[in-house]
mmCIF file of C-alpha atoms in Angstrom:
data_model
loop_
_atom_site.group_PDB
_atom_site.id
_atom_site.type_symbol
_atom_site.label_atom_id
_atom_site.label_comp_id
_atom_site.label_asym_id
_atom_site.label_seq_id
_atom_site.Cartn_x
_atom_site.Cartn_y
_atom_site.Cartn_z
ATOM 1 C CA MET A 958 -23.351 -36.305 17.369
ATOM 2 C CA THR A 959 -19.901 -35.268 16.153
ATOM 3 C CA THR A 960 -17.158 -35.326 18.766
ATOM 4 C CA ALA A 961 -15.290 -32.038 19.203
ATOM 5 C CA PRO A 962 -11.636 -32.269 18.182
ATOM 6 C CA ASP A 963 -8.885 -32.041 20.750
ATOM 7 C CA LEU A 964 -7.158 -28.650 20.941
ATOM 8 C CA THR A 965 -3.871 -30.328 20.079
ATOM 9 C CA GLU A 966 -5.403 -31.374 16.769
ATOM 10 C CA LEU A 967 -7.375 -28.178 16.147
ATOM 11 C CA LEU A 968 -4.421 -25.867 16.764
ATOM 12 C CA ALA A 969 -1.726 -27.986 15.148
ATOM 13 C CA GLY A 970 0.572 -25.602 13.285
ATOM 14 C CA SER A 971 -0.907 -22.526 14.958
ATOM 15 C CA PRO A 972 1.649 -19.725 15.446
ATOM 16 C CA SER A 973 3.453 -19.500 18.767
ATOM 17 C CA ASN A 974 5.498 -16.845 20.560
ATOM 18 C CA TRP A 975 7.104 -19.303 22.947
ATOM 19 C CA GLY A 976 10.741 -18.363 23.430
ATOM 20 C CA LYS A 977 10.409 -15.108 21.471
ATOM 21 C CA TRP A 978 11.234 -13.030 24.547
ATOM 22 C CA GLY A 979 13.381 -15.638 26.241
ATOM 23 C CA ALA A 980 12.881 -18.893 28.080
ATOM 24 C CA ASP A 981 11.907 -17.074 31.292
ATOM 25 C CA ASP A 982 9.282 -14.735 29.820
ATOM 26 C CA GLU A 983 5.943 -14.560 31.646
ATOM 27 C CA VAL A 984 4.227 -11.488 30.107
ATOM 28 C CA GLY A 985 4.104 -12.517 26.457
ATOM 29 C CA SER A 986 2.811 -10.051 23.903
ATOM 30 C CA LEU A 987 2.788 -7.252 26.450
ATOM 31 C CA ASN A 988 6.465 -7.029 25.490
ATOM 32 C CA TYR A 989 5.214 -5.255 22.369
ATOM 33 C CA LEU A 990 4.195 -2.310 24.562
ATOM 34 C CA THR A 991 7.515 -0.515 24.476
ATOM 35 C CA ALA A 992 8.148 3.016 25.703
ATOM 36 C CA GLY A 993 7.374 4.163 22.163
ATOM 37 C CA GLN A 994 3.918 2.606 22.335
ATOM 38 C CA VAL A 995 3.265 4.230 25.690
ATOM 39 C CA LEU A 996 4.255 7.636 24.318
ATOM 40 C CA ALA A 997 2.104 7.068 21.230
ATOM 41 C CA GLY A 998 -0.835 6.510 23.543
ATOM 42 C CA VAL A 999 -0.040 9.555 25.671
ATOM 43 C CA GLY A 1000 0.054 11.650 22.495
ATOM 44 C CA LEU A 1001 -3.621 10.871 21.911
ATOM 45 C CA ILE A 1002 -4.719 12.683 25.070
ATOM 46 C CA LYS A 1003 -6.590 15.806 23.997
ATOM 47 C CA LYS A 1004 -9.376 16.431 26.522
ATOM 48 C CA GLY A 1005 -7.876 15.006 29.688
ATOM 49 C CA GLU A 1006 -11.106 13.094 30.271
ATOM 50 C CA LEU A 1007 -10.974 9.794 32.166
ATOM 51 C CA PHE A 1008 -13.109 6.696 31.754
ATOM 52 C CA THR A 1009 -12.811 3.842 34.243
ATOM 53 C CA LEU A 1010 -13.745 0.437 32.853
ATOM 54 C CA GLN A 1011 -14.235 -1.764 35.912
ATOM 55 C CA ARG A 1012 -17.705 -3.058 36.655
ATOM 56 C CA LEU A 1013 -18.944 -2.427 40.166
ATOM 57 C CA ILE A 1014 -18.225 -5.266 42.586
ATOM 58 C CA GLY A 1015 -21.314 -5.915 44.667
ATOM 59 C CA ASP A 1016 -23.634 -4.264 42.160
ATOM 60 C CA PRO A 1017 -27.163 -4.267 43.681
ATOM 61 C CA ASN A 1018 -28.391 -5.411 40.251
ATOM 62 C CA GLY A 1019 -26.053 -8.409 40.227
ATOM 63 C CA ASP A 1020 -22.489 -9.288 39.249
ATOM 64 C CA PRO A 1021 -22.044 -11.231 35.979
ATOM 65 C CA VAL A 1022 -19.589 -14.095 36.445
ATOM 66 C CA TRP A 1023 -18.602 -17.270 34.634
ATOM 67 C CA PRO A 1024 -21.032 -20.155 35.355
ATOM 68 C CA GLY A 1025 -19.821 -22.040 38.410
ATOM 69 C CA ARG A 1026 -18.267 -18.964 39.991
ATOM 70 C CA SER A 1027 -20.133 -17.039 42.646
ATOM 71 C CA PRO A 1028 -20.263 -13.249 42.841
ATOM 72 C CA ALA A 1029 -18.128 -11.495 45.419
ATOM 73 C CA THR A 1030 -19.515 -11.091 48.905
ATOM 74 C CA ARG A 1031 -18.550 -8.245 51.204
ATOM 75 C CA GLU A 1032 -18.713 -8.673 54.980
ATOM 76 C CA MET A 1033 -18.775 -5.805 57.450
ATOM 77 C CA ILE A 1034 -16.342 -6.443 60.311
ATOM 78 C CA LEU A 1035 -16.582 -3.186 62.262
ATOM 79 C CA ASP A 1036 -19.082 -0.341 62.178
ATOM 80 C CA GLU A 1037 -20.675 2.028 64.689
ATOM 81 C CA SER A 1038 -22.779 -0.769 66.138
ATOM 82 C CA ASN A 1039 -19.621 -2.341 67.559
ATOM 83 C CA TRP A 1040 -19.419 0.586 69.989
ATOM 84 C CA ASP A 1041 -23.002 0.217 71.194
ATOM 85 C CA GLU A 1042 -23.446 -0.770 74.814
ATOM 86 C CA GLY A 1043 -21.926 -4.184 75.302
ATOM 87 C CA GLY A 1044 -20.168 -4.012 71.935
ATOM 88 C CA ASP A 1045 -16.634 -5.195 71.177
ATOM 89 C CA GLY A 1046 -15.315 -2.122 69.362
ATOM 90 C CA PRO A 1047 -11.651 -1.508 70.199
ATOM 91 C CA ALA A 1048 -10.878 1.464 72.420
ATOM 92 C CA PHE A 1049 -8.434 4.030 71.045
ATOM 93 C CA PRO A 1050 -7.013 7.013 72.896
ATOM 94 C CA GLY A 1051 -9.120 9.983 71.897
ATOM 95 C CA GLY A 1052 -12.216 7.919 71.134
ATOM 96 C CA LEU A 1053 -11.588 6.951 67.494
ATOM 97 C CA HIS A 1054 -14.178 4.674 65.876
ATOM 98 C CA TYR A 1055 -13.772 3.180 62.400
ATOM 99 C CA ALA A 1056 -15.393 0.926 59.827
ATOM 100 C CA ASP A 1057 -13.739 -2.202 58.445
ATOM 101 C CA ASP A 1058 -14.836 -4.892 56.003
ATOM 102 C CA LYS A 1059 -13.510 -7.729 53.887
ATOM 103 C CA ILE A 1060 -14.348 -9.377 50.583
ATOM 104 C CA ASN A 1061 -14.581 -13.006 49.492
ATOM 105 C CA ALA A 1062 -14.291 -13.261 45.743
ATOM 106 C CA PHE A 1063 -13.071 -15.294 42.814
ATOM 107 C CA LEU A 1064 -10.028 -13.455 41.479
ATOM 108 C CA GLN A 1065 -11.652 -13.722 38.052
ATOM 109 C CA GLY A 1066 -15.110 -12.847 39.323
ATOM 110 C CA SER A 1067 -15.045 -9.213 38.254
ATOM 111 C CA THR A 1068 -13.303 -7.021 35.691
ATOM 112 C CA GLN A 1069 -9.928 -8.725 35.582
ATOM 113 C CA TYR A 1070 -6.771 -9.777 33.788
ATOM 114 C CA ASP A 1071 -6.139 -13.439 33.101
ATOM 115 C CA ALA A 1072 -2.718 -14.802 33.918
ATOM 116 C CA LEU A 1073 -1.038 -16.227 30.815
ATOM 117 C CA GLY A 1074 -0.915 -19.567 32.624
ATOM 118 C CA HIS A 1075 -4.665 -19.549 33.230
ATOM 119 C CA VAL A 1076 -5.533 -22.058 30.462
ATOM 120 C CA TRP A 1077 -3.645 -24.749 28.600
ATOM 121 C CA TYR A 1078 -3.736 -28.022 26.710
ATOM 122 C CA ASP A 1079 -1.273 -30.784 25.985
ATOM 123 C CA GLY A 1080 0.380 -30.415 29.388
ATOM 124 C CA GLN A 1081 1.976 -27.028 28.746
ATOM 125 C CA ILE A 1082 1.007 -23.457 29.611
ATOM 126 C CA TYR A 1083 2.328 -20.270 27.946
ATOM 127 C CA ASN A 1084 5.985 -20.322 26.881
ATOM 128 C CA GLY A 1085 6.200 -24.083 27.226
ATOM 129 C CA TYR A 1086 6.134 -24.214 31.023
ATOM 130 C CA ASP A 1087 4.963 -27.539 32.414
ATOM 131 C CA ALA A 1088 1.297 -27.499 33.443
ATOM 132 C CA ARG A 1089 2.360 -29.086 36.741
ATOM 133 C CA THR A 1090 3.704 -25.628 37.684
ATOM 134 C CA THR A 1091 0.061 -24.642 38.260
ATOM 135 C CA VAL A 1092 -0.397 -27.057 41.165
ATOM 136 C CA GLY A 1093 -1.119 -25.119 44.350
ATOM 137 C CA GLY A 1094 -0.782 -21.818 42.525
ATOM 138 C CA LEU A 1095 0.914 -20.665 39.341
ATOM 139 C CA GLU A 1096 4.661 -20.922 39.758
ATOM 140 C CA LYS A 1097 5.077 -19.636 36.198
ATOM 141 C CA ALA A 1098 3.067 -17.169 34.077
ATOM 142 C CA SER A 1099 0.853 -16.053 36.977
ATOM 143 C CA VAL A 1100 -0.830 -12.664 36.962
ATOM 144 C CA GLU A 1101 1.904 -11.212 39.169
ATOM 145 C CA PRO A 1102 4.407 -10.474 36.363
ATOM 146 C CA ILE A 1103 1.679 -8.626 34.433
ATOM 147 C CA ALA A 1104 0.805 -6.674 37.560
ATOM 148 C CA GLN A 1105 4.445 -5.849 38.254
ATOM 149 C CA ARG A 1106 4.917 -4.651 34.683
ATOM 150 C CA GLY A 1107 1.707 -2.705 34.122
ATOM 151 C CA VAL A 1108 -0.024 -2.138 30.782
ATOM 152 C CA ALA A 1109 -0.132 1.111 28.834
ATOM 153 C CA GLY A 1110 -0.316 2.167 25.205
ATOM 154 C CA ARG A 1111 -2.413 3.267 22.272
ATOM 155 C CA ALA A 1112 -5.814 1.617 22.259
ATOM 156 C CA VAL A 1113 -8.838 1.619 19.998
ATOM 157 C CA LEU A 1114 -12.494 0.905 20.689
ATOM 158 C CA LEU A 1115 -14.235 -1.340 18.185
ATOM 159 C CA ASP A 1116 -17.917 -0.801 18.902
ATOM 160 C CA MET A 1117 -19.317 -3.906 17.257
ATOM 161 C CA ALA A 1118 -22.800 -3.386 18.677
ATOM 162 C CA ARG A 1119 -23.189 0.091 17.150
ATOM 163 C CA HIS A 1120 -21.453 -1.006 13.967
ATOM 164 C CA LEU A 1121 -23.962 -3.826 13.525
ATOM 165 C CA GLY A 1122 -26.859 -1.564 14.446
ATOM 166 C CA VAL A 1123 -27.970 -3.408 17.582
ATOM 167 C CA ALA A 1124 -28.304 -2.444 21.237
ATOM 168 C CA HIS A 1125 -26.439 -5.601 22.208
ATOM 169 C CA LEU A 1126 -25.119 -8.704 20.498
ATOM 170 C CA GLU A 1127 -27.186 -11.800 21.136
ATOM 171 C CA ALA A 1128 -25.852 -15.098 22.442
ATOM 172 C CA ARG A 1129 -23.754 -17.079 19.949
ATOM 173 C CA ARG A 1130 -23.285 -14.213 17.494
ATOM 174 C CA THR A 1131 -19.793 -14.364 16.061
ATOM 175 C CA PHE A 1132 -17.462 -12.028 14.229
ATOM 176 C CA ASP A 1133 -13.860 -12.185 13.076
ATOM 177 C CA HIS A 1134 -10.864 -9.993 12.271
ATOM 178 C CA THR A 1135 -12.346 -8.865 8.962
ATOM 179 C CA ASP A 1136 -15.362 -7.581 10.885
ATOM 180 C CA LEU A 1137 -13.044 -5.720 13.237
ATOM 181 C CA GLU A 1138 -11.366 -4.069 10.256
ATOM 182 C CA LYS A 1139 -14.744 -3.102 8.796
ATOM 183 C CA CYS A 1140 -15.848 -1.668 12.112
ATOM 184 C CA ALA A 1141 -12.639 0.361 12.406
ATOM 185 C CA ALA A 1142 -13.050 1.710 8.873
ATOM 186 C CA ALA A 1143 -16.651 2.711 9.594
ATOM 187 C CA GLN A 1144 -15.449 4.551 12.694
ATOM 188 C CA GLY A 1145 -12.735 6.318 10.697
ATOM 189 C CA ILE A 1146 -9.766 4.736 12.452
ATOM 190 C CA GLU A 1147 -7.003 2.297 11.610
ATOM 191 C CA ILE A 1148 -6.054 -0.710 13.689
ATOM 192 C CA LYS A 1149 -2.314 -0.222 13.908
ATOM 193 C CA PRO A 1150 0.332 -2.755 14.901
ATOM 194 C CA ARG A 1151 0.635 -3.172 18.670
ATOM 195 C CA ASP A 1152 -2.727 -1.531 19.414
ATOM 196 C CA ILE A 1153 -4.622 -2.598 22.517
ATOM 197 C CA LEU A 1154 -8.049 -3.689 21.258
ATOM 198 C CA LEU A 1155 -11.245 -2.890 23.150
ATOM 199 C CA ILE A 1156 -14.316 -4.652 21.744
ATOM 200 C CA ARG A 1157 -17.844 -3.655 22.761
ATOM 201 C CA THR A 1158 -20.766 -6.059 22.416
ATOM 202 C CA ASN A 1159 -22.949 -4.803 25.302
ATOM 203 C CA HIS A 1160 -24.018 -8.441 25.663
ATOM 204 C CA LEU A 1161 -24.008 -8.225 29.462
ATOM 205 C CA ASP A 1162 -26.996 -5.899 29.186
ATOM 206 C CA LEU A 1163 -28.937 -9.145 28.808
ATOM 207 C CA PHE A 1164 -27.651 -10.310 32.201
ATOM 208 C CA PHE A 1165 -29.159 -7.265 33.853
ATOM 209 C CA GLU A 1166 -32.432 -7.724 31.966
ATOM 210 C CA ASP A 1167 -32.958 -11.373 32.925
ATOM 211 C CA GLU A 1168 -30.216 -13.191 34.809
ATOM 212 C CA SER A 1169 -31.960 -16.561 34.646
ATOM 213 C CA ALA A 1170 -32.400 -16.413 30.867
ATOM 214 C CA PHE A 1171 -28.806 -15.180 30.454
ATOM 215 C CA TYR A 1172 -27.377 -18.273 32.123
ATOM 216 C CA GLY A 1173 -30.035 -20.570 30.712
ATOM 217 C CA ASP A 1174 -28.760 -19.900 27.191
ATOM 218 C CA PHE A 1175 -25.134 -19.230 28.071
ATOM 219 C CA CYS A 1176 -22.979 -18.881 24.997
ATOM 220 C CA GLU A 1177 -21.566 -15.406 24.720
ATOM 221 C CA PRO A 1178 -21.010 -13.676 21.399
ATOM 222 C CA GLY A 1179 -17.534 -12.742 20.287
ATOM 223 C CA LEU A 1180 -14.564 -13.465 18.104
ATOM 224 C CA VAL A 1181 -14.565 -16.910 16.538
ATOM 225 C CA TYR A 1182 -11.495 -19.016 15.789
ATOM 226 C CA SER A 1183 -9.964 -19.414 12.372
ATOM 227 C CA PRO A 1184 -6.310 -19.816 11.381
ATOM 228 C CA GLU A 1185 -6.626 -16.521 9.496
ATOM 229 C CA LEU A 1186 -7.788 -14.701 12.608
ATOM 230 C CA VAL A 1187 -4.898 -16.049 14.682
ATOM 231 C CA ASN A 1188 -2.430 -15.040 11.969
ATOM 232 C CA TRP A 1189 -3.987 -11.556 11.899
ATOM 233 C CA PHE A 1190 -3.431 -11.148 15.651
ATOM 234 C CA GLN A 1191 0.125 -12.407 15.243
ATOM 235 C CA ASP A 1192 0.894 -10.136 12.290
ATOM 236 C CA LYS A 1193 -0.611 -7.118 14.059
ATOM 237 C CA GLU A 1194 1.385 -7.940 17.206
ATOM 238 C CA ILE A 1195 -1.670 -7.277 19.363
ATOM 239 C CA PRO A 1196 -0.615 -7.155 23.043
ATOM 240 C CA ASN A 1197 -3.940 -7.062 24.871
ATOM 241 C CA LEU A 1198 -7.544 -7.989 24.052
ATOM 242 C CA VAL A 1199 -10.102 -6.164 26.202
ATOM 243 C CA THR A 1200 -13.824 -6.932 26.030
ATOM 244 C CA ASP A 1201 -17.084 -6.416 27.882
ATOM 245 C CA THR A 1202 -17.920 -10.136 27.969
ATOM 246 C CA ILE A 1203 -17.040 -12.734 30.562
ATOM 247 C CA ALA A 1204 -14.842 -14.871 28.305
ATOM 248 C CA ASN A 1205 -13.639 -12.513 25.526
ATOM 249 C CA GLU A 1206 -14.739 -14.830 22.705
ATOM 250 C CA VAL A 1207 -17.702 -16.908 21.591
ATOM 251 C CA THR A 1208 -17.958 -19.437 24.414
ATOM 252 C CA THR A 1209 -18.300 -22.528 22.243
ATOM 253 C CA ASP A 1210 -16.995 -22.498 18.684
ATOM 254 C CA PRO A 1211 -19.976 -23.118 16.381
ATOM 255 C CA HIS A 1212 -17.785 -24.864 13.811
ATOM 256 C CA SER A 1213 -15.777 -27.275 15.956
ATOM 257 C CA GLY A 1214 -17.787 -27.433 19.182
ATOM 258 C CA VAL A 1215 -14.621 -26.679 21.175
ATOM 259 C CA ALA A 1216 -14.850 -24.307 24.139
ATOM 260 C CA LEU A 1217 -12.656 -21.217 24.450
ATOM 261 C CA VAL A 1218 -10.414 -21.897 21.481
ATOM 262 C CA LEU A 1219 -8.991 -18.370 21.400
ATOM 263 C CA HIS A 1220 -7.983 -18.503 25.043
ATOM 264 C CA ASN A 1221 -5.547 -21.151 23.842
ATOM 265 C CA ALA A 1222 -4.661 -19.913 20.352
ATOM 266 C CA LEU A 1223 -4.143 -16.297 21.434
ATOM 267 C CA MET A 1224 -3.293 -16.367 25.129
ATOM 268 C CA ARG A 1225 -1.641 -19.754 25.655
ATOM 269 C CA ASN A 1226 0.209 -19.762 22.322
ATOM 270 C CA LEU A 1227 0.805 -16.082 21.491
ATOM 271 C CA GLY A 1228 0.869 -14.677 25.022
ATOM 272 C CA ILE A 1229 -1.823 -12.075 24.367
ATOM 273 C CA ALA A 1230 -3.200 -10.678 27.627
ATOM 274 C CA PHE A 1231 -6.968 -11.015 28.103
ATOM 275 C CA THR A 1232 -8.998 -8.445 30.026
ATOM 276 C CA GLU A 1233 -12.621 -9.380 30.651
ATOM 277 C CA ILE A 1234 -15.949 -8.124 32.031
ATOM 278 C CA CYS A 1235 -15.219 -4.457 31.298
ATOM 279 C CA ASP A 1236 -17.871 -1.746 31.338
ATOM 280 C CA LEU A 1237 -17.407 0.081 28.044
ATOM 281 C CA GLU A 1238 -20.725 1.930 27.963
ATOM 282 C CA LYS A 1239 -19.701 5.457 29.012
ATOM 283 C CA LEU A 1240 -16.607 5.273 26.842
ATOM 284 C CA ALA A 1241 -18.642 4.081 23.858
ATOM 285 C CA GLU A 1242 -21.159 6.884 24.280
ATOM 286 C CA ASP A 1243 -18.370 9.448 24.337
ATOM 287 C CA CYS A 1244 -16.663 7.939 21.290
ATOM 288 C CA ALA A 1245 -19.946 7.971 19.365
ATOM 289 C CA ALA A 1246 -20.464 11.611 20.345
ATOM 290 C CA ASP A 1247 -17.032 12.983 19.437
ATOM 291 C CA GLY A 1248 -16.059 10.453 16.759
ATOM 292 C CA VAL A 1249 -12.726 9.696 18.464
ATOM 293 C CA TYR A 1250 -12.146 5.977 18.917
ATOM 294 C CA GLU A 1251 -8.409 5.986 19.714
ATOM 295 C CA PHE A 1252 -6.987 6.897 23.110
ATOM 296 C CA PHE A 1253 -4.499 6.166 25.878
ATOM 297 C CA TYR A 1254 -5.169 3.016 27.905
ATOM 298 C CA VAL A 1255 -3.478 2.172 31.188
ATOM 299 C CA ALA A 1256 -4.071 -0.687 33.608
ATOM 300 C CA ALA A 1257 -2.399 -2.800 36.252
ATOM 301 C CA PRO A 1258 -4.126 -5.779 37.898
ATOM 302 C CA LEU A 1259 -3.633 -6.322 41.609
ATOM 303 C CA LYS A 1260 -0.276 -7.822 42.525
ATOM 304 C CA ILE A 1261 -1.232 -11.267 43.824
ATOM 305 C CA HIS A 1262 1.429 -13.931 44.129
ATOM 306 C CA ARG A 1263 0.873 -17.098 42.021
ATOM 307 C CA ALA A 1264 -2.677 -16.057 41.102
ATOM 308 C CA THR A 1265 -4.533 -17.142 37.951
ATOM 309 C CA GLY A 1266 -6.011 -13.669 37.516
ATOM 310 C CA ALA A 1267 -6.656 -10.455 39.391
ATOM 311 C CA PRO A 1268 -9.207 -7.651 39.527
ATOM 312 C CA VAL A 1269 -8.395 -4.450 37.671
ATOM 313 C CA ASN A 1270 -9.889 -1.028 37.028
ATOM 314 C CA PRO A 1271 -8.492 -0.004 33.617
ATOM 315 C CA VAL A 1272 -8.449 3.694 32.788
ATOM 316 C CA VAL A 1273 -8.906 5.265 29.352
ATOM 317 C CA ILE A 1274 -7.788 8.877 28.917
ATOM 318 C CA LYS A 1275 -8.962 10.879 25.884
#
C-alpha cells in the first residue's frame, strides 16, 4: 500500500496569498470583494426574489454532519408546562408566560463558514500565523473577522448535477476547474474574476435516502486537487467557494490518498473562504427555469470570538 505524501511535499511551490493584504490580515481572498464587486452583484437583481441557503437545524429527517460530529440538539427550557400547578415558571406582573430554549451544536455542524485558521499543515495556519495560536481558541484567523466584515458580491451557480445529467453526484466522483468552465458555458454564463462560486452536487440527497449507507461509504464528490486547479482559483481571484457538501471537495484525493487537500491549497494558502452544507435545491430549480445563473449573494456568519467556524444563512437575491 502506497503511503500518502505529506501536504508539505504535495503542495510545495503552491501559490500563496500570505502577506498580500498585510501581515495582520485574517480574511484572505474576501479582500477581493470590494465595493465595486458588491455593486456588480446588486446590479444583477431583477426579480427581487430571495433564496435562503441554510439547511434546517434539527431537521426531523436528520442533519448531515462530518463523521465524528454530532447533530445539534435543542433543549426546551421554559414552556407552558412550567406554569402548571407546582411548576417553576417565573411570575411576571400582568401574568406573562414565555417559551425559552437553547441549542448544543458543533459550530461547523450545519450550514457554516470555516475560519481561515480552521486547517493547517507544517505548523502554520493562513497568513503564516503560528499554529499554536489555535490553542484554546483561534487567536488569529478565526471566523470572527469574516463575520465582522460580511460577504457580498456577484455569484454564479454551477449546477454540476444537472450539467452531468444526474439527480445527484455519487460518492468519490470528481471534477475540476475545466469542468466548472464547461458547466458555465452550458448554462450560458461566464465565470468572471472575483465571482463567488456556488457548486451544486445534490450529493446530500443520498444522506436523506439512507443515512447508514451514506456514512458507510463516506467520500463526498467534489473538486479534486491539481496544481492547474489551484492556479485557476488564484488567477480568477475567487473569494468564496460555496457548496452543498459537508467538506466542499472530494474527501480523499483519489490520486494521492491525501484528505482535504483543497482545504489547505485554497483556504490555508490562498485564504479562500469556504461555505459548506448549503441547500441549493430551490435556487437550482429557479435557475433551471429562468436560465439565470448569476445573482447577488450576501452572507455573514455569526460573530463568535475565537471560533473555528460559525453557522450562517446565506441569501441569494435574483
